[in-house]
XYZ file of C-alpha atoms in Angstrom:
558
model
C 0.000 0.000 0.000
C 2.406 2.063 0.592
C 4.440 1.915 -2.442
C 1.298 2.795 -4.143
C 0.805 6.463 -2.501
C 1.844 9.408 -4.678
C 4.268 10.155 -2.812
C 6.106 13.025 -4.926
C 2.654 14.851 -5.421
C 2.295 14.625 -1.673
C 5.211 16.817 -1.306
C 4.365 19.097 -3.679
C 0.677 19.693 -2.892
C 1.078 19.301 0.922
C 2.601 22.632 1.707
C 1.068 24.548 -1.179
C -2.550 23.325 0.488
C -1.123 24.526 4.181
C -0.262 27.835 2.542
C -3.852 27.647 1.982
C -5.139 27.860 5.259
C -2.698 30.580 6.898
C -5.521 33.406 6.012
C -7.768 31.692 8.544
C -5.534 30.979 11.654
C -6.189 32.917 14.760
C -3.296 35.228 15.214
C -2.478 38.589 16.133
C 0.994 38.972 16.591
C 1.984 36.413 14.185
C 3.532 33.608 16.781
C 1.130 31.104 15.561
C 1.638 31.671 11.978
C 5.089 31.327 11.865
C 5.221 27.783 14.704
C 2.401 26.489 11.760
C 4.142 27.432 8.952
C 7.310 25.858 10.597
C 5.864 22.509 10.858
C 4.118 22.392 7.869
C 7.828 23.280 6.213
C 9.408 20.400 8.897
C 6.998 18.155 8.364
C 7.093 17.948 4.594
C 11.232 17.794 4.740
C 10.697 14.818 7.607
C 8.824 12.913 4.715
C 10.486 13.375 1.730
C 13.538 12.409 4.187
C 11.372 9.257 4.692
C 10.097 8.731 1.330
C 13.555 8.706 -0.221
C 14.961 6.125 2.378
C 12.568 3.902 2.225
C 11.941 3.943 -1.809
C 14.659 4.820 -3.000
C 17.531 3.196 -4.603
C 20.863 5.406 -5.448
C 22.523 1.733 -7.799
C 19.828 2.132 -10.443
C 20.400 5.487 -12.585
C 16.608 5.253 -13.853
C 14.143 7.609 -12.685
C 12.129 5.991 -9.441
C 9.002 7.347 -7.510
C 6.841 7.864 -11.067
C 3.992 9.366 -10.686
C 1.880 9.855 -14.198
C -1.707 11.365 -14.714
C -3.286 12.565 -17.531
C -3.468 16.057 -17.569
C -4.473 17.978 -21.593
C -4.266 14.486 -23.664
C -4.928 15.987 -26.778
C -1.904 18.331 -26.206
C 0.253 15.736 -24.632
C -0.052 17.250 -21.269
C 0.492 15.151 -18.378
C 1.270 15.255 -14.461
C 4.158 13.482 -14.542
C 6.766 13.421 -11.672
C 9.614 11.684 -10.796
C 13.461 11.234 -9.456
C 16.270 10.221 -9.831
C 20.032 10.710 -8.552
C 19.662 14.682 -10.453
C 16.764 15.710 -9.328
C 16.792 13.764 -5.328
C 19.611 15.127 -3.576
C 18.625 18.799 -4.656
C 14.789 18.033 -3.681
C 16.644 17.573 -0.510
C 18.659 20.657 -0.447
C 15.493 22.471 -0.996
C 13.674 20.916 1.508
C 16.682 21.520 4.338
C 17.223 25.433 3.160
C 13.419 26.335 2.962
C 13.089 24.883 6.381
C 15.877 26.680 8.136
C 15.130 29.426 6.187
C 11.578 29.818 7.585
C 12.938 29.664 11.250
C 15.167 32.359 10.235
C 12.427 34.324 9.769
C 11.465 34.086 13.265
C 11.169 37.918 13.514
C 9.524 39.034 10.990
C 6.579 41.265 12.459
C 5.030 43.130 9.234
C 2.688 41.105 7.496
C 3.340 37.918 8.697
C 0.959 35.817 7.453
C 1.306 36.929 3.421
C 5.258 36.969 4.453
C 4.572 32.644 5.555
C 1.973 32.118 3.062
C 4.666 33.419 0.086
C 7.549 30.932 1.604
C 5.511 27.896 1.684
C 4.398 28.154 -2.025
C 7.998 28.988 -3.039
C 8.622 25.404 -1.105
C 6.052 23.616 -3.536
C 7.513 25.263 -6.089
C 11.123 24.773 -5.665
C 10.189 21.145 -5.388
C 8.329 21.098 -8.332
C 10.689 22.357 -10.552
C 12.991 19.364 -9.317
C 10.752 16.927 -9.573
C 8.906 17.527 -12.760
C 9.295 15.216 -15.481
C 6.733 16.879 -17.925
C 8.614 19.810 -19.518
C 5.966 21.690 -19.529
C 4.985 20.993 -15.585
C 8.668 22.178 -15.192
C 7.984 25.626 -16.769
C 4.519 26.722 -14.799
C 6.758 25.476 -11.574
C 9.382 27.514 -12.678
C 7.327 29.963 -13.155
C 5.148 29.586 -10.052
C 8.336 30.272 -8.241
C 9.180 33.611 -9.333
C 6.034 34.746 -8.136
C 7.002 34.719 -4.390
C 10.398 35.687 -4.802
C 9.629 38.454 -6.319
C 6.902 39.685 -3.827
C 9.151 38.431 -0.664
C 11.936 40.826 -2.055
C 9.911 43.586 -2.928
C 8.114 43.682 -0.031
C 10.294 42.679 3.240
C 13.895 44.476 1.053
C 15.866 47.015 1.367
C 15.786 50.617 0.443
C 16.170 49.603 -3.054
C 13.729 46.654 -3.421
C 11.600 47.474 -5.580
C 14.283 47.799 -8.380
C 16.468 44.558 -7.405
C 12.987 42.771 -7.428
C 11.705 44.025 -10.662
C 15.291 43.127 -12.122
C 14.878 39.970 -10.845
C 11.775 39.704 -12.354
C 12.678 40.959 -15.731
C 15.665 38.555 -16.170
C 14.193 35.496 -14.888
C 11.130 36.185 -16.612
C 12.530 36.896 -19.795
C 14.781 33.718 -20.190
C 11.890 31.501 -19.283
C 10.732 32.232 -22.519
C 13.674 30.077 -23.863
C 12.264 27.416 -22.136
C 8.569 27.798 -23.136
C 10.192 27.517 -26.420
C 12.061 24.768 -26.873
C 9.722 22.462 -24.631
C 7.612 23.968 -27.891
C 9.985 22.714 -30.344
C 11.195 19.571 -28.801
C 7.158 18.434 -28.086
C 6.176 18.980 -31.699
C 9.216 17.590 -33.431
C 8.408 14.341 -34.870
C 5.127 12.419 -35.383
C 4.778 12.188 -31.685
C 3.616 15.547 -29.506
C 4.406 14.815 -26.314
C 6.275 17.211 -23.156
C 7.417 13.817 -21.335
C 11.396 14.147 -20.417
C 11.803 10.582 -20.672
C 9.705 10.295 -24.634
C 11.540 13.844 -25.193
C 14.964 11.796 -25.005
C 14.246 8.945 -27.612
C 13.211 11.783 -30.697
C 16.249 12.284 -32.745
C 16.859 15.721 -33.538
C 18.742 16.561 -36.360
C 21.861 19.176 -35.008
C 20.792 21.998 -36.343
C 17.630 21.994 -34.426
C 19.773 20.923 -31.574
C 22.043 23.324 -31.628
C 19.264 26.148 -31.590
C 17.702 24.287 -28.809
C 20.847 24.072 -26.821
C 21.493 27.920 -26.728
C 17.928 28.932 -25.916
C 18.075 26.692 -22.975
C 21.607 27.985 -21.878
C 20.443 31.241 -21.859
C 17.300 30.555 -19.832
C 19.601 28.360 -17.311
C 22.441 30.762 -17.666
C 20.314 33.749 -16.095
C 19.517 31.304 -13.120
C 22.865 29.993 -12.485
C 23.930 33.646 -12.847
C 26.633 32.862 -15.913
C 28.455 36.136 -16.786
C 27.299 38.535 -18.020
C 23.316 36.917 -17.530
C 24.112 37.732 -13.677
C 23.715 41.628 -12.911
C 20.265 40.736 -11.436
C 22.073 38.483 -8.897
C 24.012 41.144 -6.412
C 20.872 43.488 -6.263
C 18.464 40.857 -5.387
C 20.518 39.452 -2.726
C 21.841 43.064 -1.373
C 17.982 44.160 -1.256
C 16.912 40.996 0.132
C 16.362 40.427 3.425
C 18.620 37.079 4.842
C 15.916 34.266 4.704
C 14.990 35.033 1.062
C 18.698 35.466 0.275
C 19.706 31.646 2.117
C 16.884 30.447 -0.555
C 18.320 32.696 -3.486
C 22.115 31.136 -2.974
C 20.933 28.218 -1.339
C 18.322 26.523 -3.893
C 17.462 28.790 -7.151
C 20.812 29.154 -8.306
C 20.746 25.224 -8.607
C 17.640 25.338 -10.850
C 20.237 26.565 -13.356
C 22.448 24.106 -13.197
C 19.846 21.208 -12.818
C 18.552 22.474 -15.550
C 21.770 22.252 -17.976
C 22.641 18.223 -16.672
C 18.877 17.297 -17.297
C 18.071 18.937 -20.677
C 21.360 20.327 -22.610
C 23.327 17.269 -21.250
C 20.759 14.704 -21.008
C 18.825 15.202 -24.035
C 20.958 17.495 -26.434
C 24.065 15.609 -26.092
C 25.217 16.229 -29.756
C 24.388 19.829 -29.532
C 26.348 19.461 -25.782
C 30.132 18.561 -27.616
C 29.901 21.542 -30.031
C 28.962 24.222 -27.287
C 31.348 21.999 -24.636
C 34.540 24.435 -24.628
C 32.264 27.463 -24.254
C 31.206 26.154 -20.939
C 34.257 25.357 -19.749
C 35.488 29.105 -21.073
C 32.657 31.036 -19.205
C 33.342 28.654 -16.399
C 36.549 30.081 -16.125
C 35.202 33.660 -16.439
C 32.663 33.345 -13.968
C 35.768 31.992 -11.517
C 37.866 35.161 -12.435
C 35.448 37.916 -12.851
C 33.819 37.114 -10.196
C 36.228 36.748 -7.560
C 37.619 39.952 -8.825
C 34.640 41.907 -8.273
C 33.666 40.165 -4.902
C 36.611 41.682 -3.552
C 36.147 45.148 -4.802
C 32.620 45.107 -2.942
C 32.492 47.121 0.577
C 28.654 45.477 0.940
C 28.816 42.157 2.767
C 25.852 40.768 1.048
C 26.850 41.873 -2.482
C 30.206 40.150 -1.585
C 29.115 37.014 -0.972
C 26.633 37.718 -3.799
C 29.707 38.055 -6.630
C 31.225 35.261 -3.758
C 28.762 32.563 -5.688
C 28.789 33.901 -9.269
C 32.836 32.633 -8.722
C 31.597 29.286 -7.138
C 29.148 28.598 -10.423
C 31.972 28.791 -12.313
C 33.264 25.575 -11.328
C 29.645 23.624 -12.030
C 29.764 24.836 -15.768
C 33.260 23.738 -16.135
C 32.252 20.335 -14.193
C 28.878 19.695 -16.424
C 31.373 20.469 -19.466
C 34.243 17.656 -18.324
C 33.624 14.637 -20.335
C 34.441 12.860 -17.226
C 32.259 10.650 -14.347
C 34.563 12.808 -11.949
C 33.898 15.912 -13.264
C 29.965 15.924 -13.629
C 30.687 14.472 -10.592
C 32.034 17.406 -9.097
C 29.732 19.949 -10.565
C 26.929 17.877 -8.453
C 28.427 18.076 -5.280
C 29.838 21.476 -5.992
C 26.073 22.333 -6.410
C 24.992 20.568 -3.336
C 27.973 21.828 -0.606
C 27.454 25.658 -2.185
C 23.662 25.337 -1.213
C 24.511 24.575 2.270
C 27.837 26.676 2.632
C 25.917 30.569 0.717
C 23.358 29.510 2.696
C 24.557 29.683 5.912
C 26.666 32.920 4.718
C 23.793 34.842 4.114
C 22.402 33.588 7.045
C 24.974 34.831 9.625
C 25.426 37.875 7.547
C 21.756 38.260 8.486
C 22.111 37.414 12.345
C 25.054 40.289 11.807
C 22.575 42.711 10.518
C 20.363 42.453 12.895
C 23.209 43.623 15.367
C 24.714 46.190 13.357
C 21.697 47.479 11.144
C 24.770 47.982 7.976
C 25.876 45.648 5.475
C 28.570 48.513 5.048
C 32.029 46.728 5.529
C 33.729 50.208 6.599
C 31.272 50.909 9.259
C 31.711 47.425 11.097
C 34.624 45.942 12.893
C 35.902 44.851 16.503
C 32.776 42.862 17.296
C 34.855 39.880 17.689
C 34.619 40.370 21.262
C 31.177 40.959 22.118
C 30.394 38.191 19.459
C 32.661 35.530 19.545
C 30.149 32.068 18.929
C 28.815 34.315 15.231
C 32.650 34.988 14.791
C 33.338 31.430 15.105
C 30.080 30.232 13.356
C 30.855 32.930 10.789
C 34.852 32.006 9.901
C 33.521 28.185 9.642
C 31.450 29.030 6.939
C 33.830 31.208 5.092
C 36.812 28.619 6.045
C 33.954 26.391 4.112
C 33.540 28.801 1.109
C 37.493 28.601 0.472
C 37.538 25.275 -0.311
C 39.666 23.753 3.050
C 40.334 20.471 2.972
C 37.997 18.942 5.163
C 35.009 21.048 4.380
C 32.745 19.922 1.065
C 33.966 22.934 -0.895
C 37.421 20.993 -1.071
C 36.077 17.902 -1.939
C 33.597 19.450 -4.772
C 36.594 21.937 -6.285
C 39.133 19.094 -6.163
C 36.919 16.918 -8.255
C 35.978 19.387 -10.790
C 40.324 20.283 -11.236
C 40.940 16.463 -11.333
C 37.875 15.859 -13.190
C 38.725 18.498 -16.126
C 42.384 17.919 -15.921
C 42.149 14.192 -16.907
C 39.648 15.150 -19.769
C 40.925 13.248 -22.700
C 38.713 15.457 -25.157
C 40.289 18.626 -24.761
C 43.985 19.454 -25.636
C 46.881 19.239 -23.004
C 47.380 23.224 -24.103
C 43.474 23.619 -23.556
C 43.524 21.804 -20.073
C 46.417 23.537 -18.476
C 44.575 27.217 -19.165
C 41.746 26.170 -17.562
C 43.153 25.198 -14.558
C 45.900 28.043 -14.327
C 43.224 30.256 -14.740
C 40.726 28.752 -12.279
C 43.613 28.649 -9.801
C 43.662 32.173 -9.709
C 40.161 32.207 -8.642
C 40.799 29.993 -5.998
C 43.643 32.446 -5.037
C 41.143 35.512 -5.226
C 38.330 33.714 -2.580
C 40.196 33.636 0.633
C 42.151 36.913 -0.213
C 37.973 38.478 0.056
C 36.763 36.164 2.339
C 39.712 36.445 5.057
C 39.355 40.000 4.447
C 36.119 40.173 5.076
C 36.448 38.420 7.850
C 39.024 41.148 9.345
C 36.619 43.966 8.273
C 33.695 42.798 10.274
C 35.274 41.082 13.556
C 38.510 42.614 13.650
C 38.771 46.168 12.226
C 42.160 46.324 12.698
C 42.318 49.723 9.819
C 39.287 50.929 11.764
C 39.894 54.267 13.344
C 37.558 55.219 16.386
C 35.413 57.623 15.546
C 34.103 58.811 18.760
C 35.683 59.919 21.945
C 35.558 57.723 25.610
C 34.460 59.251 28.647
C 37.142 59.818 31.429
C 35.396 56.961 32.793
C 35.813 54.691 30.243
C 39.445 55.744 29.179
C 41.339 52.531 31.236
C 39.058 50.236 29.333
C 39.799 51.847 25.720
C 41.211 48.371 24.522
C 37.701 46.744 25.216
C 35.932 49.531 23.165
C 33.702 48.320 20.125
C 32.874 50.994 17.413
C 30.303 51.061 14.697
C 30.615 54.155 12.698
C 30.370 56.914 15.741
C 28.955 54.548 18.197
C 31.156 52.919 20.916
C 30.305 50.943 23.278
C 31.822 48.855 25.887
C 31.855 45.016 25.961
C 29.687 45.020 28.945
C 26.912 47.363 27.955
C 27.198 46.514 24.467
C 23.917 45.997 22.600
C 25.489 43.622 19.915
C 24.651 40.378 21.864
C 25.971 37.226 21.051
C 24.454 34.331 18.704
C 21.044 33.222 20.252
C 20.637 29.487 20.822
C 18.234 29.700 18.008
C 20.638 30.982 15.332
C 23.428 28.053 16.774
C 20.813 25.950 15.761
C 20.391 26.987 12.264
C 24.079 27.839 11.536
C 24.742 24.141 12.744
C 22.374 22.510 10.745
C 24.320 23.855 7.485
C 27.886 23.502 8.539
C 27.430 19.738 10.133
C 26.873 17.863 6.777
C 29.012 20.663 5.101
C 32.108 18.886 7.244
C 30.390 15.493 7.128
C 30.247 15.619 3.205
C 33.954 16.980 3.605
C 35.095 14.419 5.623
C 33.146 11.502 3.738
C 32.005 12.541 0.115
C 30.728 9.449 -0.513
C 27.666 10.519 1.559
C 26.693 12.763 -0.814
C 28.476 11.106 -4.466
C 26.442 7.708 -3.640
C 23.132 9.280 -4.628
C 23.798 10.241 -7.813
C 27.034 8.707 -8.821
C 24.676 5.873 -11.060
C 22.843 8.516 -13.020
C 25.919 10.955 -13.173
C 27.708 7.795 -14.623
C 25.228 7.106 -17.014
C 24.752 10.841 -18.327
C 28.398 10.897 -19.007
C 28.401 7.454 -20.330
C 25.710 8.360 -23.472
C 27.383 12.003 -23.675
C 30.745 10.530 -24.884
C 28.943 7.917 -27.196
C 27.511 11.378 -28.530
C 31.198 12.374 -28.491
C 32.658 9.245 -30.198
C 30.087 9.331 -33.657
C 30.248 13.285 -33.961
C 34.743 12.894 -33.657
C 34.589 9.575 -36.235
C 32.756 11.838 -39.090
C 35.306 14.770 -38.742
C 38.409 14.972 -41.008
C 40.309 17.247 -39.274
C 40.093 18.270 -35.526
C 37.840 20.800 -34.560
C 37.837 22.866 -31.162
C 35.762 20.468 -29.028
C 37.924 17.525 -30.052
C 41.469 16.870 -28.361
C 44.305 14.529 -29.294
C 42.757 11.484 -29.128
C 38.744 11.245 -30.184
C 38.724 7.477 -29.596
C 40.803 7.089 -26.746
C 39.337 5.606 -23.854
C 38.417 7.382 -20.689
C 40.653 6.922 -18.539
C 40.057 8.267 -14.472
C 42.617 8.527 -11.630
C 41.582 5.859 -9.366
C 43.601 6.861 -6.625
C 41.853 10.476 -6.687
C 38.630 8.807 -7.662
C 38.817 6.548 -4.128
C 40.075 9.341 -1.994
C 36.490 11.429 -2.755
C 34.641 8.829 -2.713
């Protein structure tokens, strides 16, 4: 009986129904809307937690948990949901954010209930989009979830919400169209209409079709995984954004992006995939640079850690792009440990806030005293971000270097650029991060801008200054992290060092399908390279030569 439940619908409809009923709970203050909307959130994570144990299997690489309904027949419309090692672990990672996120949001006092109501559809929706094997289904969830995002940022922003939320609006909006149109073009290609993933995958598309396909849906995708120079919407959504909304910004949507390029443009457009391969990998590389550049040149903390994940992206397109089981390896996990790790960024930048009331780097500093649990919480996290060993970061970058580097498709000459170059990102993160860091906690360039009472003068060294307020240590107002906020910052950075530590917890739930992807892209690879005279820029030395991986590397993350 119970295999025969719709399980995946469940999760989907069950907090979009709760969202329902907030309107008509009792509440005046806004306690009991946010303990119900907290359990519906926990609730639905608890069972898709339970769902995925007890059904599913992370050996077979087909999808599991299908659910199929007819929906418009005579268009080819169905319900159709399913998973598989894609699409599961990020249904998790949505489920986990979106929780914590709504406890975050423990404070929020103006307009509570449209504020609780707008987070639990984004839930549905973010699960949705995951889950959705219909490719139509896909594009009203992905749709559906711009909706709330665009009203929570608008609404509970910044000074400047109303632009950052009408740019993210615009963008996200716009490339959607790109998919609207190519689920168009793939459904009606052939004798067969039909939206299903799965049928979509059997048609045979001839390449030019392909490649058109290919670049509409990199362009929709692109904008989401915020792929120079598709990402100016990015840092003025998340610097206008309050910190819950920006934990599911980093956290989840960004991954729609690059869920979407492993399902469709890998998965189904694998031809089209080898000829637009090196451009990947070369705004991969871009993203890496550019964006570590500009994180660093950014005095607000949010916009920082904003450019701080436009860098981190980098590394997925270059991963997806690989030709390797490592490497799309790596883009998956890099995916999964950036969700957790921005996450919990944007959340401590948030508990920071709340103490400080600036994002401005220059006004902050010397609150490593009066704070020292967020100080420690907070350098974990960016200790995270910068990839050391030990942390998933590590494990996710390493793979994606290794993974690229061993690439027998691209040229030797080809290979060591990309890495050289993506070095120097790596070089670039903890030069902003650690200096960050020092900005907020330390101050050590900070001058005091006030004077001390006479009173005060033998305890100057204890002083803490924001701006022209100073404050002692003991009567300081910037209290320490609340057990609440431990709670939530812990519940990131645990699996973040478990995953480091052991990346096989993560690798073993997709590692069939990844392997299978990669398997059908290089058989893709293989005909295209045996009908070419002479090289062209996708191909390397050796079109036929077999893949061969680095097994010690290969064992050590796995």
């Amino acid at each position: 009986m119970l295999t025969s439940i719709p399980w995946l619908s469940s999760l989907i409809f069950f907090p979009l129904i709760a969202a329902l009923a907030i309107p008509f709970i009792p509440d005046k203050d806004g306690k009991q809307v946010r303990w119900y909307a907290l359990g519906v959130a926990l609730a639905d994570f608890l069972l898709m937690g339970y769902v995925f144990w007890k059904n599913y299997d992370p050996q077979n690489s087909a999808f599991q948990l299908t659910e199929q309904y007819d929906w418009i027949p005579q268009f080819g419309l169905s319900w159709s949901v399913s998973v598989d090692g894609v699409s599961m672990p990020l249904v998790l990672l949505a489920g986990l954010v979106t929780t914590l996120s709504i406890f975050a949001a423990w404070q929020v006092n103006h307009k509570p209930r449209l504020f609780y109501f707008l987070m639990l559809v984004l839930y549905a929706a973010q699960i949705g989009v995951f889950v959705a094997q219909d490719m139509m289904l896909l594009f009203i969830m992905w749709e559906l979830e711009l909706v709330p995002v665009y009203l929570l940022v608008s609404i509970w922003g910044g000074q400047r919400r109303q632009y950052a939320a009408m740019k993210f609006l615009l963008y996200t909006a716009a490339a959607s169209i790109f998919i609207l149109v190519a689920a168009l073009g793939m459904a009606f290609y052939g004798d067969q209409i039909t939206f299903d993933i799965a049928q979509l995958g059997l048609k045979d598309f001839p390449l030019g079709l392909e490649l058109f396909l290919y670049g509409g849906l990199l362009l929709a995708f692109g904008v989401k995984l915020a792929v120079f120079p598709l990402h100016t919407w990015l840092p003025d959504a998340h610097g206008e954004a309050s910190a819950p909304v920006s934990m599911i910004l980093a956290g989840v949507l960004l991954k729609m992006g690059g869920y979407g390029l492993i399902r469709f443009n890998l998965g189904l457009l694998e031809d089209a995939h080898v000829y637009f391969a090196p451009i990947l990998v070369i705004l991969g590389v871009v993203n890496i640079v550019y964006g570590g550049f500009t994180s660093f040149a950014q005095t607000n903390m949010k916009r920082r850690l904003a450019y701080s994940s436009v860098s981190h992206m980098g590394f997925v397109l270059i991963g997806v792009a690989s030709f390797t089981d490592l490497g799309i390896s790596g883009a998956m996990l890099q995916m999964l440990s950036h969700g957790l790790i921005a996450a919990a960024l944007f959340f401590l930048a948030g508990v920071t806030y709340d103490r400080t009331h600036t994002l401005n780097l220059a006004e902050m500093g010397n609150i490593g005293k009066v704070m020292p649990t967020v100080f420690a919480l907070f350098t974990m996290a960016a200790m995270a971000s910068l990839a050391l060993p030990g942390m998933s970061g590590f494990a996710s970058e390493l793979a994606v270097f290794v993974g690229v580097s061993v690439s027998d498709i691209y040229s030797s000459a080809f290979r060591t650029v990309t890495v050289f170059l993506s070095a120097v990102g790596l070089v670039l993160t903890p030069i902003y991060l650690l200096s960050m860091l020092r900005q907020l906690f330390y101050g050590a360039d900070t001058l005091l801008s006030c004077e001390l009472t006479s009173d005060t003068q033998g305890e100057a060294q204890e002083a803490v200054c924001f701006g022209t307020s100073c404050v002692l240590p003991s009567q300081a107002r910037y209290t320490d992290a609340r057990p609440r906020e431990v709670f939530i910052a812990a519940c990131f950075l645990l699996p973040v060092i478990a995953v480091g530590l052991y990346p096989k917890l993560a690798t073993q739930t997709y590692d069939a399908t990844t392997v299978a992807l990669n398997s059908h892209l290089r058989d893709s690879y293989a005909e295209i390279a045996s009908t070419k005279t002479s090289s062209i820029y996708a191909f390397g030395q050796s079109p036929t030569a077999p893949l061969i991986l680095p097994q010690a590397e290969l064992a050590t993350l796995r």
